[in-house]
mmCIF file of C-alpha atoms in Angstrom:
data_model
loop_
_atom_site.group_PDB
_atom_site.id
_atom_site.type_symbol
_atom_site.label_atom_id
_atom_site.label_comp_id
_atom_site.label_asym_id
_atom_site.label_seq_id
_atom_site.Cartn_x
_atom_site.Cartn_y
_atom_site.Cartn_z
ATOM 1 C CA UNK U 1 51.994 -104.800 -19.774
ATOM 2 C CA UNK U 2 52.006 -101.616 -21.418
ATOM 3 C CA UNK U 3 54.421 -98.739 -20.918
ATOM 4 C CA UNK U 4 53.278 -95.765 -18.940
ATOM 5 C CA UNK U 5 52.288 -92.861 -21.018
ATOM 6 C CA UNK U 6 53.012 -88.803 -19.759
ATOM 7 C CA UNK U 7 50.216 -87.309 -19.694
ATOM 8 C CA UNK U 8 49.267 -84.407 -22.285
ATOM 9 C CA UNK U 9 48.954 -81.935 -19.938
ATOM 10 C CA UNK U 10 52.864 -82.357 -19.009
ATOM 11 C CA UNK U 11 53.494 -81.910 -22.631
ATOM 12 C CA UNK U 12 51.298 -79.278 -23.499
ATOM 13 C CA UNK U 13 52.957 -77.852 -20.160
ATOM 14 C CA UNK U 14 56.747 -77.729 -20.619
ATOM 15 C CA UNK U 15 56.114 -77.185 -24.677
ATOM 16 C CA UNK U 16 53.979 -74.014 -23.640
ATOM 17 C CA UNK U 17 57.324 -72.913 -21.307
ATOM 18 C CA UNK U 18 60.153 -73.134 -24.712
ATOM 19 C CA UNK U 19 57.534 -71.697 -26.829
ATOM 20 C CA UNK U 20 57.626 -68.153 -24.360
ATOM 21 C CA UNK U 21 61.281 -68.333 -23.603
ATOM 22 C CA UNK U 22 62.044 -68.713 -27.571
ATOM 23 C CA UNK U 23 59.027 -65.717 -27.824
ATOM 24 C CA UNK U 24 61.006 -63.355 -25.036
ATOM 25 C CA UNK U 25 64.423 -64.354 -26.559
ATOM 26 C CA UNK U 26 63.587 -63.081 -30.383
ATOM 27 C CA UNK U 27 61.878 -60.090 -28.828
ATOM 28 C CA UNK U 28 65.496 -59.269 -27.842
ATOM 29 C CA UNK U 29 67.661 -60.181 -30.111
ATOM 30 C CA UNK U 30 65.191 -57.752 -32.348
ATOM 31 C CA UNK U 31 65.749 -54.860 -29.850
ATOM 32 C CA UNK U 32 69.293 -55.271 -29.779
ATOM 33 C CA UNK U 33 68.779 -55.343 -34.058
ATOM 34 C CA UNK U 34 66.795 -52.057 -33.894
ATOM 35 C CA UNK U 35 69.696 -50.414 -31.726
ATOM 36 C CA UNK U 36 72.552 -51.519 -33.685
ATOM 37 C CA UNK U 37 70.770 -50.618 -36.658
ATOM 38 C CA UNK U 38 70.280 -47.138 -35.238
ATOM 39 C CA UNK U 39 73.504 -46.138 -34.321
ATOM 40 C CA UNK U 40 74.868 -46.705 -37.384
ATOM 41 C CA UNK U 41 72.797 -44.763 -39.184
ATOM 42 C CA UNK U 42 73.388 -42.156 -36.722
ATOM 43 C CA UNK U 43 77.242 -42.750 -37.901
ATOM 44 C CA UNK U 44 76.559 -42.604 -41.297
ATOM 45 C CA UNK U 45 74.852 -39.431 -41.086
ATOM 46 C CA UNK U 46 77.636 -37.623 -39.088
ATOM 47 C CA UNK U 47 80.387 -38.251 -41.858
ATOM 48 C CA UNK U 48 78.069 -37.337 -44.903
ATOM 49 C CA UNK U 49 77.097 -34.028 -43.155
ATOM 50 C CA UNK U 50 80.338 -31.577 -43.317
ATOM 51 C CA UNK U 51 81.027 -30.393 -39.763
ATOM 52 C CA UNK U 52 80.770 -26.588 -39.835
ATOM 53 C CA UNK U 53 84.194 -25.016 -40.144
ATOM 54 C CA UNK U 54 85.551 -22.877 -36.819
ATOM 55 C CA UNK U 55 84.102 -19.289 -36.785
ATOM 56 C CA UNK U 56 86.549 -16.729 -36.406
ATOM 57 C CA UNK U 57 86.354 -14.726 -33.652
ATOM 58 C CA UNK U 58 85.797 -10.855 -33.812
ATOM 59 C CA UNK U 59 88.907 -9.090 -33.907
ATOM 60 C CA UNK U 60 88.662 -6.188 -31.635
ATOM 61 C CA UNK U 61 88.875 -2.980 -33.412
ATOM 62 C CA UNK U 62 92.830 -1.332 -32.913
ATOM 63 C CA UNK U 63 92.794 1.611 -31.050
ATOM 64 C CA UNK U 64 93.404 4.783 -32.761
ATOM 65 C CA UNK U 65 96.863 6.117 -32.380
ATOM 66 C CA UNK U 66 96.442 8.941 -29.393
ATOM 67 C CA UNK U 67 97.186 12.238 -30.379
ATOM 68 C CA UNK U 68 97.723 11.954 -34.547
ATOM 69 C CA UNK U 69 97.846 15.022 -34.910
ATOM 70 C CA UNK U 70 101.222 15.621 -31.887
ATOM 71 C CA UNK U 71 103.963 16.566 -34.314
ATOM 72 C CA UNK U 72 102.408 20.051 -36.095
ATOM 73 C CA UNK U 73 100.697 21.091 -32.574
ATOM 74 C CA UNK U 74 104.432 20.461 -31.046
ATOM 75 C CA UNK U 75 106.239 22.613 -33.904
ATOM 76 C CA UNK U 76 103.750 25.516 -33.346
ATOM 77 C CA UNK U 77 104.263 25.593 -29.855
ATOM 78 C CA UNK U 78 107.884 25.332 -30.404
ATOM 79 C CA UNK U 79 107.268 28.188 -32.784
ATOM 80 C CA UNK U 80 105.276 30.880 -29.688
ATOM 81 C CA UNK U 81 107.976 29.893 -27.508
ATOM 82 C CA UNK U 82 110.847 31.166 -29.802
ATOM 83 C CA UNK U 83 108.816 34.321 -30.607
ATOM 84 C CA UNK U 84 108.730 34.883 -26.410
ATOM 85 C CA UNK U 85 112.688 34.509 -26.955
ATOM 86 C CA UNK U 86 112.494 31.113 -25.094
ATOM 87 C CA UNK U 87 115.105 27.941 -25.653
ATOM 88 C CA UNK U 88 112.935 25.430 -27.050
ATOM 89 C CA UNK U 89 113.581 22.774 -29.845
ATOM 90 C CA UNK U 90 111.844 19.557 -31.217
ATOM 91 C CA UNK U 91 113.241 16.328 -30.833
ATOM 92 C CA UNK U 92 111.882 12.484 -31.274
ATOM 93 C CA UNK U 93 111.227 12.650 -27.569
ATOM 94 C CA UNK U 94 109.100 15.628 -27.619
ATOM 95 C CA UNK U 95 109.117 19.714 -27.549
ATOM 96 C CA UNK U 96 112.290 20.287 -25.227
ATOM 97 C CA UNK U 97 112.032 24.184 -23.326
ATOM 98 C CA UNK U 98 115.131 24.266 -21.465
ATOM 99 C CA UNK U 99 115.687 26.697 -18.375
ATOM 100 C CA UNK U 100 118.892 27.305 -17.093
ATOM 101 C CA UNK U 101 119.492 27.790 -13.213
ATOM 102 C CA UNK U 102 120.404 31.272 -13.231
ATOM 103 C CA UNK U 103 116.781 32.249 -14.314
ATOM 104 C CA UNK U 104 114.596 29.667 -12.069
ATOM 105 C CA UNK U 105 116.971 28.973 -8.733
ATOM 106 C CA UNK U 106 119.477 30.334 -6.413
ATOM 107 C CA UNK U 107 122.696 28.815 -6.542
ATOM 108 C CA UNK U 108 122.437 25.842 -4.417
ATOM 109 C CA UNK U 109 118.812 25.758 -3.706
ATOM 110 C CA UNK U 110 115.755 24.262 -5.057
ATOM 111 C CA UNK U 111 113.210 27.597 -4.394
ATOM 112 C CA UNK U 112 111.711 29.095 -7.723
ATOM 113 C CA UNK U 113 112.790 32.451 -7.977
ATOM 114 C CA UNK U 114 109.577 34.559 -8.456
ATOM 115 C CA UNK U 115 111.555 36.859 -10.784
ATOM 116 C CA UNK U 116 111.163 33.632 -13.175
ATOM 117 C CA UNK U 117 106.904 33.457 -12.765
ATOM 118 C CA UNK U 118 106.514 35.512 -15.938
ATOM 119 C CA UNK U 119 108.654 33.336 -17.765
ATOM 120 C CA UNK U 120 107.237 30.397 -16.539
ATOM 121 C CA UNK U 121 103.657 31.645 -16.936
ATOM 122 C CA UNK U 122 103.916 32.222 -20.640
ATOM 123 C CA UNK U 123 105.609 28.764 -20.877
ATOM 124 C CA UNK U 124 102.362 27.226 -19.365
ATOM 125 C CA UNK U 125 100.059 29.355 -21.846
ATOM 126 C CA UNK U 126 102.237 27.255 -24.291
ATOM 127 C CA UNK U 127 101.266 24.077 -22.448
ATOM 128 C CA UNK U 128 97.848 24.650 -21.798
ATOM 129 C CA UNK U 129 97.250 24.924 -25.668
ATOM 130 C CA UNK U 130 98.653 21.089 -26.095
ATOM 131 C CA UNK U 131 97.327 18.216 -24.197
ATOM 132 C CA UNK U 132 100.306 16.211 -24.325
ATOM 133 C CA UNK U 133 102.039 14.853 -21.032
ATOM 134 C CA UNK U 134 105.051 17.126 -19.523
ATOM 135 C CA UNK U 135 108.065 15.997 -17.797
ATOM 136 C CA UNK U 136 110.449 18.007 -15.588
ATOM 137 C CA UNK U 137 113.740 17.059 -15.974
ATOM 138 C CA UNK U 138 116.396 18.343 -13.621
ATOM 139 C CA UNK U 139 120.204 18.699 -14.473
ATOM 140 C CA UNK U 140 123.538 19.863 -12.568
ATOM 141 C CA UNK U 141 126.835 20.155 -13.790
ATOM 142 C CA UNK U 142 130.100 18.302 -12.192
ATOM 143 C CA UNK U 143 131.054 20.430 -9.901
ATOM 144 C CA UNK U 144 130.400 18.309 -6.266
ATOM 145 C CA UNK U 145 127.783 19.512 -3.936
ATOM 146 C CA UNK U 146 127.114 18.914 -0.137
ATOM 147 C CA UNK U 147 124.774 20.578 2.169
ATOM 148 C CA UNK U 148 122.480 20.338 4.882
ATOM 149 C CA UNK U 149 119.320 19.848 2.663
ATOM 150 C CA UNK U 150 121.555 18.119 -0.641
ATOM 151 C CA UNK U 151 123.889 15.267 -0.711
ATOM 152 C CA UNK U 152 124.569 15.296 -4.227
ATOM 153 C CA UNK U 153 123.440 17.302 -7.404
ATOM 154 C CA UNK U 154 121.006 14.426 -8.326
ATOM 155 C CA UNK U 155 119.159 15.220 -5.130
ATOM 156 C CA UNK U 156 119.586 18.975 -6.080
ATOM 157 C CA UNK U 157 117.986 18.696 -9.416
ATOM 158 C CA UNK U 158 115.347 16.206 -8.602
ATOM 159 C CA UNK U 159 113.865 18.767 -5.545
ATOM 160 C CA UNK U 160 114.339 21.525 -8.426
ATOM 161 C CA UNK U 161 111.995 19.435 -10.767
ATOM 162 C CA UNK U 162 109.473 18.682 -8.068
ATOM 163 C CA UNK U 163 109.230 22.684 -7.151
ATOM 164 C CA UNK U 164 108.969 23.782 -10.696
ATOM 165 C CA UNK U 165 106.122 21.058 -10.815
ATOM 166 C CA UNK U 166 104.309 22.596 -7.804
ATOM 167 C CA UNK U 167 104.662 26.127 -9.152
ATOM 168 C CA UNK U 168 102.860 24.898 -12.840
ATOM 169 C CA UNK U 169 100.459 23.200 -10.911
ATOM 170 C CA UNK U 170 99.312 25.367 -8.017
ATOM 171 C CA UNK U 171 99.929 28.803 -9.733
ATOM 172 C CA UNK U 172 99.503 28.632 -13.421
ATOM 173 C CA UNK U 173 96.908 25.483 -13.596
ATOM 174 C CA UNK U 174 98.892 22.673 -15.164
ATOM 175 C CA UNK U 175 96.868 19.697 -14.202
ATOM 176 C CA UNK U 176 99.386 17.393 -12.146
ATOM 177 C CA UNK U 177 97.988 14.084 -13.770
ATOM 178 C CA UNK U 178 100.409 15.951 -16.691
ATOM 179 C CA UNK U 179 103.329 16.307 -15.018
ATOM 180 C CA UNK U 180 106.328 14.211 -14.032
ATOM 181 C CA UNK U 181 109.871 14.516 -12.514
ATOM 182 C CA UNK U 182 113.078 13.230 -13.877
ATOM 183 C CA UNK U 183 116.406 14.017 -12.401
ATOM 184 C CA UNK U 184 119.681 13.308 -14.608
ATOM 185 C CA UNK U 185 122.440 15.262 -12.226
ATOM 186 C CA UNK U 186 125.298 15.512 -13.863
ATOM 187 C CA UNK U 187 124.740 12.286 -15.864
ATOM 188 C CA UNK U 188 123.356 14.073 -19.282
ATOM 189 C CA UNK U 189 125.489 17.085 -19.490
ATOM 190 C CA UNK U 190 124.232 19.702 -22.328
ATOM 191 C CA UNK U 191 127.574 20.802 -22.815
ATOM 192 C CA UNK U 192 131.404 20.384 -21.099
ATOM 193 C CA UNK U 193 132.018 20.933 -18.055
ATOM 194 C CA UNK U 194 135.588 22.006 -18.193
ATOM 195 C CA UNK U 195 134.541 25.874 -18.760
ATOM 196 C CA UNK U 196 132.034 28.088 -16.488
ATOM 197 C CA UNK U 197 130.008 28.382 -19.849
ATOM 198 C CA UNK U 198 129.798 24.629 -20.145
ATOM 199 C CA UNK U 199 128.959 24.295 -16.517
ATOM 200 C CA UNK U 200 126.451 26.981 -16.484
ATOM 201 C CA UNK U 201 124.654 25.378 -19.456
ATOM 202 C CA UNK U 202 124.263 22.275 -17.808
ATOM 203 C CA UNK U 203 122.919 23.257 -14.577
ATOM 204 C CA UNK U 204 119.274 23.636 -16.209
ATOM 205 C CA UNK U 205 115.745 22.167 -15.688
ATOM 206 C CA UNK U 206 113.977 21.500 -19.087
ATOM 207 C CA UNK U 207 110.274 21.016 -19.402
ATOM 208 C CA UNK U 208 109.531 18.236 -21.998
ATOM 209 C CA UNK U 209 105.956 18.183 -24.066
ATOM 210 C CA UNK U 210 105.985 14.613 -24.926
ATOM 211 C CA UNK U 211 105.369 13.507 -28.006
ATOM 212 C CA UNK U 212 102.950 10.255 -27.238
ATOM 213 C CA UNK U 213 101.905 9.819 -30.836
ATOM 214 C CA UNK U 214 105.660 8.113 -30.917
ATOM 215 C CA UNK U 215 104.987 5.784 -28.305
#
């Protein structure tokens, strides 16, 4: 008897099936190929082109030093003042027009004399002509104080400072965004205080023109 035989179609069949799955499966591995292929040409290209070096970034331009030109218009007002017979000298701080009590206060109070406007009005012509920044700078000598208003002479020449600002700026037109107080008491004497002379000197308001081209 002879042996069964599968029928073509069966083989035609399952041979059609390996032939697609062996089809799908080269279609991928190609794909995969292509990819691989890709990305390391993209590689290759990234290390033979240079990467562009860091721009720097814009400096901003320095601003120019405020008022160059400070010093010379500080020594010529130092120069008017002395011609009015005023106390002025230059320093590294500034233009330094010192006052001394007698002329701007009563003893023991902190009310501008108005025997001392002239004086003080040609010192502000003075100021007006320089744009620099002003501070008042009160000073006492040693000698204790205590009063009703005062506890101390730093509280003394402080309230002197702030009048002497007021009277610039309400009656001679000194611009108070100038002007400044300082009080030093007896803590920067001008001279000693063992003599009247010594005393006298250092009970004093000065008005500093600041140099700001040193700052």
């Amino acid at each position: 008897m002879k042996p069964k035989t599968k029928p073509k179609y069966l083989d035609s069949e399952h041979g059609g099936q390996r032939e697609r799955w062996l089809i799908s499966y080269t279609d991928f591995v190609t794909i995969l190929l292509i990819l691989f292929i890709a990305i390391a040409a993209q590689g290759i290209h990234s290390a033979a082109v240079p990467s562009s070096p860091p721009q720097p970034k814009p400096t901003a331009a320095k601003p120019e030093t405020k008022l160059q030109n400070s010093r010379p218009a500080l020594a010529e007002a130092d120069q008017k003042l002395k011609q009015e017979g005023l106390d002025s000298h230059l320093e590294k701080r500034g233009l330094v027009i010192s006052l001394p009590q007698a002329i701007l206060f009563p003893s023991g109070e902190d009310r501008v004399l108005r025997t001392a406007f002239p004086i003080v009005s040609q010192i502000a012509e003075v100021l007006k002509s320089v744009p620099n920044k002003v501070a008042l700078v009160g000073h006492a000598d040693s000698v204790p104080i205590h009063t009703k208003r005062f506890q101390n002479n730093w509280e003394l020449s402080a309230a002197r400072s702030v009048n002497l600002l007021q009277v610039l700026s309400t009656r001679f037109g000194i611009s108070e965004s100038r002007l400044s107080v300082q009080s030093y008491g007896s803590n920067n004497p001008k001279d000693s205080n063992d003599t009247e002379t010594g005393r006298a000197e250092n009970r004093r308001v000065e008005i500093l023109l600041l140099d700001e081209s040193a700052q």
